[in-house]
Amino acid sequence: MIYLDNNATTPLDPAVAEKMSQFLKEHFGNPSSLYPIGRKVKEIITEAREVIAKAIGAVRTEIIFTASGTEADNFAIRGVLDAFPEKNEIITSAIEHPAIMNSADYLEKKGLKVTYVPVDKYGTVDIDFLRNAITPQTSLISVMYANNEVGTIQPIEQISKIAKERGVLFHTDAVQAFGKIDVNVNKLGVDLLSISAHKIYGPKGVGALYIRKGTNIWPLIYGGSQEREMRAGTENTIGIVGFGEAVRVMTERKDKDKKRTKKLSEQLKKGIEEKIPKVKFNGHEKNRMKGTLNFSFYNLEAEAILLSLATKGIYVSTGSACSEGAEDVSHVLEAIGLKPEVARSSVRMSLGRFNTEEDIKTVLEELPEIVEKLREISALDIDED
Ligand SMILES: *Cc1c(COP(=O)(O)O)cnc(C)c1O
């Protein structure tokens, strides 16, 4: 198997699997219990929280565990709106993950105003548009750190400055960025930031929201007093342990992983551009998570490419996995200006820790052949643009 869909999810790192299975066998206590087996679990959770906080330049008390990156995103948006009932506007971008997009949709249905900041053809948000969109009614700006479909990195520090000047809270969805590029909450200047374990070789079903000390935000989920009364519910102890270990491993390997991914990704990009005619690279050449490659293959349906590759054991994605099966084209590719038929021909390949040179070589043997065969039988004939 050649797995080139690491932006959708990542395999568990063996060290994470080991740590989790050890924990499962040894600990079942409720971290809220005051006797030793509960206290011990509480301690283990605190260690994980510490590791995660440190990795993003935060302190332990600023990390609230959630059930996913999606929940962290929902928490940020709904929590801030609840805290500022007199304000009824938020600003986000046109290329957010569905976790933000569909939350924004919900707010619009409830009568709030949402402004979507457009992006240029490389997927970078229009800063001037954003600045001008802020009104006294704006409570929150939410712009993702790096895009999951095309990999483009946003000018988060710049947006932070604008938000601060105007007294608006700023959230960034760093779920995709975390583990691939540097994430430091102080350097970025954000108030709120979402991360998720399964995108960094940790388990699924656990994420976290960073909340800068002093930020006015209400809980999303009410109940017991877990997570400093900001996120009720008995903790996903096994998930948190795995998340902590995934971050520990990530911190250890960060530079090595980054360098390897960049090298392999450059090989793959160059190979595709040399061997396959009529392709279009989507995303930013430089300001991009290097392991994310999004290509349009003119005159083809991306799904046909995906399925042909899958028969060879090569796994890629068409746009975002979260919208898989949806009829309409990716809102991200639409926002960067692709025609629908070009967007529908777009395949995302996302590299990760466990890819090898051999993987890239195999893909560069199989993919050109598949594209050529499919084009022979394709009825489409679109001009390049
Ligand atoms: C994967 C992803 C999410 C959702 O995280 P889950 O833990 O899968 O809910 C949110 N935002 C971005 C940018 C993502 O890539």
Short mmCIF file of C-alpha atoms and ligand atoms in Angstrom, two decimals:
data_model
loop_
_atom_site.label_atom_id
_atom_site.label_comp_id
_atom_site.label_asym_id
_atom_site.label_seq_id
_atom_site.Cartn_x
_atom_site.Cartn_y
_atom_site.Cartn_z
CA MET A 1 0.00 0.00 0.00
CA ILE A 2 1.16 3.51 -0.81
CA TYR A 3 -0.70 5.96 1.38
CA LEU A 4 -0.77 9.48 -0.02
CA ASP A 5 -3.73 10.79 1.93
CA ASN A 6 -2.05 11.98 5.12
CA ASN A 7 -4.11 15.18 5.21
CA ALA A 8 -7.25 13.05 5.68
CA THR A 9 -5.77 11.05 8.51
CA THR A 10 -2.47 9.49 9.51
CA PRO A 11 -1.58 6.01 10.71
CA LEU A 12 -0.80 5.63 14.41
CA ASP A 13 2.89 5.97 15.12
CA PRO A 14 4.12 2.66 16.61
CA ALA A 15 5.34 4.48 19.73
CA VAL A 16 1.84 5.94 20.21
CA ALA A 17 0.20 2.52 19.78
CA GLU A 18 2.59 1.06 22.35
CA LYS A 19 1.96 3.82 24.89
CA MET A 20 -1.81 3.53 24.46
CA SER A 21 -1.92 -0.22 24.83
CA GLN A 22 0.24 -0.03 27.94
CA PHE A 23 -2.12 2.55 29.43
CA LEU A 24 -5.22 0.51 28.55
CA LYS A 25 -3.89 -2.54 30.34
CA GLU A 26 -2.84 -0.69 33.47
CA HIS A 27 -5.27 2.13 34.12
CA PHE A 28 -9.04 2.45 34.30
CA GLY A 29 -9.50 5.02 37.05
CA ASN A 30 -11.67 8.11 36.64
CA PRO A 31 -9.39 11.14 36.74
CA SER A 32 -11.98 12.93 38.91
CA SER A 33 -11.72 10.28 41.66
CA LEU A 34 -9.71 11.27 44.68
CA TYR A 35 -8.18 7.86 45.52
CA PRO A 36 -4.87 6.71 44.03
CA ILE A 37 -6.05 4.95 40.83
CA GLY A 38 -7.97 8.10 39.85
CA ARG A 39 -5.20 10.44 40.88
CA LYS A 40 -2.70 8.47 38.83
CA VAL A 41 -4.80 8.88 35.67
CA LYS A 42 -5.22 12.57 36.40
CA GLU A 43 -1.44 12.84 36.63
CA ILE A 44 -0.96 11.06 33.29
CA ILE A 45 -3.45 13.41 31.63
CA THR A 46 -1.64 16.39 33.11
CA GLU A 47 1.63 15.15 31.63
CA ALA A 48 0.03 14.87 28.18
CA ARG A 49 -1.48 18.33 28.52
CA GLU A 50 1.92 19.71 29.46
CA VAL A 51 3.63 18.15 26.42
CA ILE A 52 0.96 19.49 24.06
CA ALA A 53 0.96 22.96 25.61
CA LYS A 54 4.73 23.18 25.38
CA ALA A 55 4.70 22.14 21.70
CA ILE A 56 2.60 25.20 20.79
CA GLY A 57 4.18 27.65 23.22
CA ALA A 58 1.22 27.65 25.59
CA VAL A 59 0.82 26.80 29.27
CA ARG A 60 -1.03 23.72 30.50
CA THR A 61 -4.12 25.54 31.74
CA GLU A 62 -4.72 26.98 28.26
CA ILE A 63 -5.36 23.53 26.71
CA ILE A 64 -8.91 22.14 26.74
CA PHE A 65 -9.31 18.62 25.36
CA THR A 66 -12.20 18.02 22.97
CA ALA A 67 -13.58 15.05 21.04
CA SER A 68 -12.07 16.23 17.73
CA GLY A 69 -10.66 19.11 15.76
CA THR A 70 -14.22 19.67 14.59
CA GLU A 71 -15.45 20.09 18.16
CA ALA A 72 -12.59 22.49 18.91
CA ASP A 73 -13.67 24.61 15.91
CA ASN A 74 -17.33 24.56 16.99
CA PHE A 75 -16.32 25.39 20.56
CA ALA A 76 -14.29 28.42 19.45
CA ILE A 77 -17.08 29.89 17.36
CA ARG A 78 -20.09 29.13 19.53
CA GLY A 79 -18.20 29.81 22.75
CA VAL A 80 -17.18 33.32 21.70
CA LEU A 81 -20.63 34.17 20.34
CA ASP A 82 -22.20 33.07 23.63
CA ALA A 83 -19.76 35.28 25.52
CA PHE A 84 -20.63 38.35 23.42
CA PRO A 85 -24.43 38.17 22.97
CA GLU A 86 -24.57 41.86 22.01
CA LYS A 87 -22.44 41.21 18.90
CA ASN A 88 -23.85 39.36 15.92
CA GLU A 89 -21.17 39.17 13.26
CA ILE A 90 -18.23 36.91 12.57
CA ILE A 91 -15.62 36.86 9.81
CA THR A 92 -14.11 33.74 8.31
CA SER A 93 -12.52 32.75 5.00
CA ALA A 94 -13.95 31.16 1.87
CA ILE A 95 -11.69 28.13 2.14
CA GLU A 96 -12.28 26.84 5.69
CA HIS A 97 -12.74 23.21 6.63
CA PRO A 98 -16.40 22.07 6.82
CA ALA A 99 -16.07 22.21 10.63
CA ILE A 100 -16.00 26.00 10.32
CA MET A 101 -17.99 26.35 7.08
CA ASN A 102 -21.00 24.44 8.34
CA SER A 103 -20.84 26.14 11.74
CA ALA A 104 -20.98 29.45 9.89
CA ASP A 105 -23.91 28.15 7.87
CA TYR A 106 -25.74 27.32 11.10
CA LEU A 107 -25.11 30.82 12.44
CA GLU A 108 -26.49 32.38 9.28
CA LYS A 109 -29.62 30.28 9.68
CA LYS A 110 -29.90 31.63 13.23
CA GLY A 111 -29.81 35.16 11.80
CA LEU A 112 -26.18 36.12 12.40
CA LYS A 113 -24.04 37.80 9.78
CA VAL A 114 -21.06 35.87 8.44
CA THR A 115 -18.53 37.50 6.12
CA TYR A 116 -16.43 35.16 3.99
CA VAL A 117 -13.06 36.64 3.07
CA PRO A 118 -12.13 35.69 -0.51
CA VAL A 119 -8.75 34.25 -1.53
CA ASP A 120 -6.53 34.78 -4.56
CA LYS A 121 -5.69 32.07 -7.08
CA TYR A 122 -3.02 30.67 -4.78
CA GLY A 123 -5.46 30.36 -1.89
CA THR A 124 -4.18 33.30 0.21
CA VAL A 125 -6.81 35.40 1.99
CA ASP A 126 -7.38 39.01 0.95
CA ILE A 127 -6.08 40.95 3.96
CA ASP A 128 -7.56 44.30 2.90
CA PHE A 129 -10.97 42.75 2.42
CA LEU A 130 -10.69 41.24 5.88
CA ARG A 131 -9.66 44.54 7.47
CA ASN A 132 -12.58 46.35 5.89
CA ALA A 133 -15.07 43.67 6.91
CA ILE A 134 -14.61 44.30 10.64
CA THR A 135 -17.43 46.27 12.29
CA PRO A 136 -18.26 47.09 15.93
CA GLN A 137 -20.62 44.09 15.74
CA THR A 138 -17.79 41.65 14.95
CA SER A 139 -16.96 39.31 17.83
CA LEU A 140 -14.66 36.81 16.13
CA ILE A 141 -12.39 36.25 13.15
CA SER A 142 -11.63 32.63 12.29
CA VAL A 143 -9.09 31.92 9.54
CA MET A 144 -7.33 28.58 9.16
CA TYR A 145 -3.54 28.38 9.48
CA ALA A 146 -2.98 26.07 6.50
CA ASN A 147 -5.52 24.73 4.06
CA ASN A 148 -6.15 20.99 3.98
CA GLU A 149 -6.89 20.79 0.24
CA VAL A 150 -4.21 22.92 -1.40
CA GLY A 151 -1.84 23.43 1.54
CA THR A 152 -1.64 27.23 1.36
CA ILE A 153 -0.41 28.89 4.57
CA GLN A 154 -2.27 32.02 5.66
CA PRO A 155 -0.74 35.26 7.03
CA ILE A 156 -1.89 34.51 10.58
CA GLU A 157 0.46 36.95 12.35
CA GLN A 158 -0.80 39.79 10.19
CA ILE A 159 -4.44 38.92 10.85
CA SER A 160 -3.71 38.70 14.60
CA LYS A 161 -2.39 42.24 14.58
CA ILE A 162 -5.46 43.54 12.79
CA ALA A 163 -7.79 41.66 15.15
CA LYS A 164 -5.98 42.99 18.21
CA GLU A 165 -6.07 46.58 16.95
CA ARG A 166 -9.81 46.31 16.46
CA GLY A 167 -10.54 44.47 19.70
CA VAL A 168 -11.82 41.33 17.97
CA LEU A 169 -10.96 37.80 19.10
CA PHE A 170 -9.05 35.64 16.61
CA HIS A 171 -9.27 31.87 16.19
CA THR A 172 -7.20 29.77 13.85
CA ASP A 173 -7.89 26.19 12.79
CA ALA A 174 -4.37 24.76 12.95
CA VAL A 175 -5.50 21.13 12.65
CA GLN A 176 -3.71 20.64 9.34
CA ALA A 177 -0.73 22.87 10.09
CA PHE A 178 0.17 21.26 13.42
CA GLY A 179 3.05 18.83 12.93
CA LYS A 180 3.84 20.13 9.44
CA ILE A 181 4.84 23.73 10.07
CA ASP A 182 5.73 25.61 13.26
CA VAL A 183 2.76 26.38 15.47
CA ASN A 184 3.48 28.82 18.28
CA VAL A 185 0.54 30.67 19.79
CA ASN A 186 2.65 33.60 20.95
CA LYS A 187 4.43 34.10 17.68
CA LEU A 188 1.11 33.79 15.86
CA GLY A 189 -0.63 36.04 18.39
CA VAL A 190 -3.91 34.11 18.28
CA ASP A 191 -6.49 33.91 21.07
CA LEU A 192 -7.84 30.49 20.13
CA LEU A 193 -6.34 27.60 18.14
CA SER A 194 -7.63 24.13 17.20
CA ILE A 195 -5.57 20.95 16.87
CA SER A 196 -6.40 17.25 16.43
CA ALA A 197 -4.50 14.05 17.25
CA HIS A 198 -5.27 11.91 14.21
CA LYS A 199 -3.57 14.29 11.79
CA ILE A 200 -0.28 13.91 13.67
CA TYR A 201 -0.04 10.08 13.95
CA GLY A 202 -2.21 9.97 17.08
CA PRO A 203 -5.63 8.39 17.67
CA LYS A 204 -8.93 9.55 16.18
CA GLY A 205 -11.58 11.16 18.35
CA VAL A 206 -9.46 13.56 20.36
CA GLY A 207 -8.51 17.18 19.75
CA ALA A 208 -7.89 20.31 21.75
CA LEU A 209 -8.70 23.99 21.80
CA TYR A 210 -6.00 26.37 22.96
CA ILE A 211 -7.63 29.26 24.83
CA ARG A 212 -5.33 32.16 25.67
CA LYS A 213 -5.51 33.01 29.37
CA GLY A 214 -8.16 35.64 29.99
CA THR A 215 -10.12 35.05 26.77
CA ASN A 216 -13.85 35.51 27.23
CA ILE A 217 -15.45 32.28 26.00
CA TRP A 218 -18.31 30.05 27.18
CA PRO A 219 -18.33 26.23 27.11
CA LEU A 220 -19.88 24.30 24.25
CA ILE A 221 -20.75 21.31 26.43
CA TYR A 222 -22.19 21.59 29.94
CA GLY A 223 -22.03 19.01 32.72
CA GLY A 224 -19.38 18.02 35.25
CA SER A 225 -16.40 20.12 36.20
CA GLN A 226 -13.82 18.43 33.93
CA GLU A 227 -11.44 20.56 31.86
CA ARG A 228 -11.76 23.52 34.24
CA GLU A 229 -15.51 23.55 33.61
CA MET A 230 -14.89 24.44 29.97
CA ARG A 231 -15.65 21.01 28.49
CA ALA A 232 -17.74 18.65 30.56
CA GLY A 233 -17.70 14.87 30.28
CA THR A 234 -15.38 12.20 31.66
CA GLU A 235 -12.13 12.55 29.79
CA ASN A 236 -11.17 10.39 26.80
CA THR A 237 -8.22 9.20 28.85
CA ILE A 238 -6.81 6.73 26.32
CA GLY A 239 -7.17 9.28 23.52
CA ILE A 240 -5.44 11.99 25.52
CA VAL A 241 -2.56 9.65 26.37
CA GLY A 242 -2.16 8.87 22.67
CA PHE A 243 -2.39 12.56 21.75
CA GLY A 244 0.36 13.44 24.24
CA GLU A 245 2.64 10.70 22.96
CA ALA A 246 1.99 11.68 19.33
CA VAL A 247 3.05 15.23 20.14
CA ARG A 248 6.13 14.00 22.00
CA VAL A 249 7.20 11.92 18.98
CA MET A 250 6.36 14.78 16.63
CA THR A 251 8.50 17.24 18.59
CA GLU A 252 11.39 14.80 18.52
CA ARG A 253 11.21 14.15 14.76
CA LYS A 254 9.92 17.50 13.53
CA ASP A 255 12.94 18.69 11.56
CA LYS A 256 13.74 15.29 10.14
CA ASP A 257 10.15 14.70 9.02
CA LYS A 258 9.86 18.14 7.49
CA LYS A 259 13.04 17.74 5.46
CA ARG A 260 12.12 14.28 4.17
CA THR A 261 8.58 15.26 3.25
CA LYS A 262 9.84 18.30 1.37
CA LYS A 263 12.32 16.24 -0.60
CA LEU A 264 9.87 13.47 -1.53
CA SER A 265 7.17 15.95 -2.36
CA GLU A 266 9.47 17.91 -4.67
CA GLN A 267 10.39 14.68 -6.45
CA LEU A 268 6.74 13.80 -6.92
CA LYS A 269 5.75 17.29 -8.11
CA LYS A 270 8.62 17.51 -10.56
CA GLY A 271 7.92 14.00 -11.85
CA ILE A 272 4.24 14.71 -12.46
CA GLU A 273 4.97 17.99 -14.23
CA GLU A 274 7.58 16.34 -16.44
CA LYS A 275 5.76 13.13 -17.26
CA ILE A 276 2.13 14.19 -17.56
CA PRO A 277 0.90 16.76 -20.08
CA LYS A 278 -1.98 19.14 -19.37
CA VAL A 279 -1.76 19.33 -15.63
CA LYS A 280 -2.32 22.35 -13.41
CA PHE A 281 -0.74 22.74 -9.99
CA ASN A 282 -3.11 24.22 -7.40
CA GLY A 283 -1.95 26.12 -4.34
CA HIS A 284 0.98 28.33 -3.46
CA GLU A 285 4.42 27.36 -4.78
CA LYS A 286 6.27 28.60 -1.70
CA ASN A 287 3.80 29.48 1.05
CA ARG A 288 2.53 25.95 1.34
CA MET A 289 2.79 22.86 3.51
CA LYS A 290 5.26 21.11 1.26
CA GLY A 291 3.72 17.64 1.58
CA THR A 292 0.40 18.76 0.10
CA LEU A 293 0.19 18.47 -3.69
CA ASN A 294 -3.01 19.28 -5.54
CA PHE A 295 -3.13 18.79 -9.31
CA SER A 296 -5.87 19.19 -11.90
CA PHE A 297 -5.64 16.65 -14.72
CA TYR A 298 -7.48 18.33 -17.55
CA ASN A 299 -10.30 16.41 -19.20
CA LEU A 300 -10.55 13.77 -16.52
CA GLU A 301 -12.75 13.01 -13.54
CA ALA A 302 -10.63 12.92 -10.39
CA GLU A 303 -12.71 10.04 -9.09
CA ALA A 304 -11.67 7.86 -12.04
CA ILE A 305 -8.01 8.59 -11.28
CA LEU A 306 -8.55 7.87 -7.59
CA LEU A 307 -10.21 4.52 -8.30
CA SER A 308 -7.60 3.47 -10.87
CA LEU A 309 -4.80 4.31 -8.45
CA ALA A 310 -6.61 2.41 -5.70
CA THR A 311 -6.53 -0.78 -7.80
CA LYS A 312 -2.74 -0.41 -7.68
CA GLY A 313 -2.81 0.08 -3.91
CA ILE A 314 -2.13 3.82 -4.15
CA TYR A 315 -4.44 5.97 -2.06
CA VAL A 316 -5.07 9.62 -2.83
CA SER A 317 -8.02 11.95 -2.44
CA THR A 318 -10.25 14.13 -4.55
CA GLY A 319 -10.36 17.43 -2.69
CA SER A 320 -11.33 17.03 0.93
CA ALA A 321 -12.16 13.63 2.42
CA CYS A 322 -14.87 15.28 4.45
CA SER A 323 -16.85 16.11 1.31
CA GLU A 324 -16.23 12.74 -0.33
CA GLY A 325 -19.33 11.64 -2.19
CA ALA A 326 -20.78 15.12 -2.29
CA GLU A 327 -22.08 16.13 -5.68
CA ASP A 328 -20.88 19.71 -5.77
CA VAL A 329 -17.25 20.63 -6.34
CA SER A 330 -14.84 21.61 -3.61
CA HIS A 331 -15.54 25.10 -2.26
CA VAL A 332 -11.78 25.59 -1.91
CA LEU A 333 -11.03 24.92 -5.57
CA GLU A 334 -14.00 27.08 -6.51
CA ALA A 335 -12.65 29.89 -4.30
CA ILE A 336 -9.24 29.83 -6.01
CA GLY A 337 -11.05 30.29 -9.28
CA LEU A 338 -11.11 26.86 -10.92
CA LYS A 339 -13.92 26.14 -13.34
CA PRO A 340 -16.17 23.34 -12.02
CA GLU A 341 -14.95 20.87 -14.65
CA VAL A 342 -11.32 21.64 -13.79
CA ALA A 343 -12.05 21.37 -10.06
CA ARG A 344 -13.61 17.98 -10.68
CA SER A 345 -10.37 16.80 -12.27
CA SER A 346 -8.31 17.66 -9.18
CA VAL A 347 -6.49 15.11 -7.09
CA ARG A 348 -4.80 15.74 -3.76
CA MET A 349 -1.72 13.79 -2.76
CA SER A 350 -0.57 14.39 0.80
CA LEU A 351 2.69 12.92 2.00
CA GLY A 352 3.57 11.89 5.51
CA ARG A 353 6.06 10.38 7.91
CA PHE A 354 5.92 6.86 6.52
CA ASN A 355 6.27 7.55 2.79
CA THR A 356 9.46 6.40 1.06
CA GLU A 357 11.40 7.20 -2.12
CA GLU A 358 10.17 3.85 -3.39
CA ASP A 359 6.56 5.06 -2.99
CA ILE A 360 7.24 8.12 -5.11
CA LYS A 361 8.98 6.07 -7.78
CA THR A 362 6.03 3.70 -8.03
CA VAL A 363 3.49 6.53 -8.25
CA LEU A 364 5.54 8.15 -11.01
CA GLU A 365 5.42 4.88 -12.93
CA GLU A 366 1.72 4.19 -12.45
CA LEU A 367 0.10 7.64 -12.58
CA PRO A 368 1.21 8.78 -16.07
CA GLU A 369 -0.03 5.51 -17.53
CA ILE A 370 -3.39 5.77 -15.76
CA VAL A 371 -3.88 9.37 -16.88
CA GLU A 372 -3.01 8.50 -20.46
CA LYS A 373 -5.39 5.53 -20.57
CA LEU A 374 -8.23 7.50 -19.01
CA ARG A 375 -7.69 10.39 -21.42
CA GLU A 376 -7.95 8.04 -24.38
CA ILE A 377 -11.51 7.22 -23.39
CA SER A 378 -12.45 10.65 -22.03
CA ALA A 379 -15.21 12.52 -23.83
CA LEU A 380 -14.20 15.81 -22.26
CA ASP A 381 -12.18 18.42 -24.10
CA ILE A 382 -11.48 21.42 -21.96
CA ASP A 383 -9.09 24.19 -22.89
CA GLU A 384 -6.32 24.74 -20.45
CA ASP A 385 -6.61 27.90 -18.42
C1 LIG B 1 -9.15 17.26 9.74
C2 LIG B 1 -9.43 18.69 9.91
C3 LIG B 1 -10.40 19.13 10.82
C4 LIG B 1 -11.26 18.20 11.60
O1 LIG B 1 -10.58 17.50 12.61
P1 LIG B 1 -11.25 16.16 13.17
O2 LIG B 1 -10.43 15.80 14.35
O3 LIG B 1 -11.18 15.15 12.06
O4 LIG B 1 -12.65 16.50 13.52
C5 LIG B 1 -10.59 20.49 10.96
N1 LIG B 1 -9.88 21.37 10.24
C6 LIG B 1 -8.95 20.99 9.37
C7 LIG B 1 -8.18 22.02 8.60
C8 LIG B 1 -8.69 19.64 9.16
O5 LIG B 1 -7.78 19.27 8.26
#
